[in-house]
Amino acid sequence: MNTVNSEKLSSARFSEATNAFVEIFTASVDFDKRMAQQDIQGSIAHATMLAACNILTEQERDDIIRGLTQISEEITSGAFVWSIKQEDVHMNIEARLTDLIGIAGKKLHTGRSRNDQVATDIRLYLRYEISQISAELNRLQNAILALAEQHAATIMPGFTHLQVAQPITLGHHLMAWFEMLNRDYDRLQDCCKRLNIMPLGAAALAGTSYPIDRHLTAELLGFSRPSANSLDSVSDRDFAIEFTAAASLIMMHLSRFSEELVLWTSAQFDFISLPDAFCTGSSIMPQKKNPDVPELVRGKSGRVTGHLVSLLMLMKSQPLAYNKDNQEDKEPLFDTVDTLINCLRAYADMVPHIEAKKTNMYNAAKRGFATATDLADYLVRKGMAFRDAHEIVGLAVRLGIESSRDLSELSLAELQEFSPLITDEVFDCLSLEGSVAARKHIGGTAPDTVRAAIATAREQIMARNLV
Ligand code: ARG
């Protein structure tokens, strides 16, 4: 066969046209065009460096930059025609550049390969997206702080095993979510440090014989430095895996947050109401108001963790250096970015409108003998061993259950039946207010401690360097 496909990449080596299905099967332009602006940004920096090193003339550099700027505008306006024949975003842009400026367009690829080009594009793309995600995360944390401040002294039951355990404040509970997201924020910034290293110059795998200046390109693109090993630069996608792991942790945290919101809106808990704008009704049951946003976010957490596993499996056992397998990194990565940012956005918009039903929360704490530990601690302070106190309080709880009363509703005489150590001031620590107020050490649930934690948190996030 001697049908030469003139449009085929590296066509001179081929005597046969690409199978039509293979052409579609191997193309990535449908999804990697998402990195078009980063591809252009990288190419402008590359051309600038090539001219600075006298590998291109200034005229060629200027033509390239003019052409790429026009292409960028065509892409933004939707006028750019993407072609599957050009396989991917890189080839599409290069082909259009050559159409526009002629021979200088063909010189752009001097001293680079699509292998270092794509590795650079993904890093530029992810760096930008992480800044957007961080801003949404920050917005959500601010919303949590505002709600926590409002509810620093709102009493609710704290749970273990989903059974009422001890009274806490809603502000304290909200600050637990804040802390999780704080670590998530730090993880994203930390991931950026390893991500922000420049692969360009690694070329296909071994580097290039042109006298390039990788420090200059890195500086032009805002990377902290050029990568140290060309083989590693074009082949590893650990930075994408690391980001997806950080994203999975955020989604895991949001799924826990979601689960609690779903429980709390149920008639059985009835602790909060969510704004109507974030819920939907049922097509058949007129009374329903479903917490769709938290449920969807909870569901989407599985999808992001799925992407993490996909990327790990994609990378596993790949020999050095670049392999076409790596083209498969983009869809899971892009979907992780979209899913994460949408979930954070929904939460940041919803949280300020969560309404706490304070009386229901208070009564739930009361019903659950939440101050039993406080009674035991009281007896210990009076000289009893903790295990004995634990036993005695168990008996008091039993009396409460049998007579449908909380510990604070038992009479002094009844309590004294269990231990003569008990005197009138016991009621100070049997009250929910007394119980939470006593936990005033750092990290505790006392309203003043929660207010102090909120103030510290505010300072922390004010010091952030956001886009
Ligand atoms: N579309 C390719 C990718 O996403 C670009 C790199 C292609 N390199 C190659 N040697 N075929 O990985």
Short mmCIF file of C-alpha atoms in Angstrom, two decimals, residues 9 17 110 153 210 214 233 279 290 320 338 340 388 442 445 451:
data_model
loop_
_atom_site.label_atom_id
_atom_site.label_comp_id
_atom_site.label_asym_id
_atom_site.label_seq_id
_atom_site.Cartn_x
_atom_site.Cartn_y
_atom_site.Cartn_z
CA LEU A 9 2.07 13.36 12.14
CA ALA A 17 -2.65 5.96 6.30
CA THR A 110 12.83 23.27 18.17
CA ALA A 153 -22.84 28.84 72.99
CA TYR A 210 20.38 23.03 21.56
CA ARG A 214 15.89 26.31 31.22
CA SER A 233 10.15 15.04 34.02
CA CYS A 279 -33.24 21.29 48.48
CA ASN A 290 -34.90 16.53 50.36
CA LEU A 320 10.65 5.01 31.87
CA ASP A 338 -14.66 20.10 38.25
CA LEU A 340 -14.24 19.37 43.69
CA ASP A 388 -16.74 3.24 91.27
CA ILE A 442 -7.48 24.42 74.70
CA THR A 445 -16.13 22.90 73.87
CA ARG A 451 -14.72 31.94 70.57
#
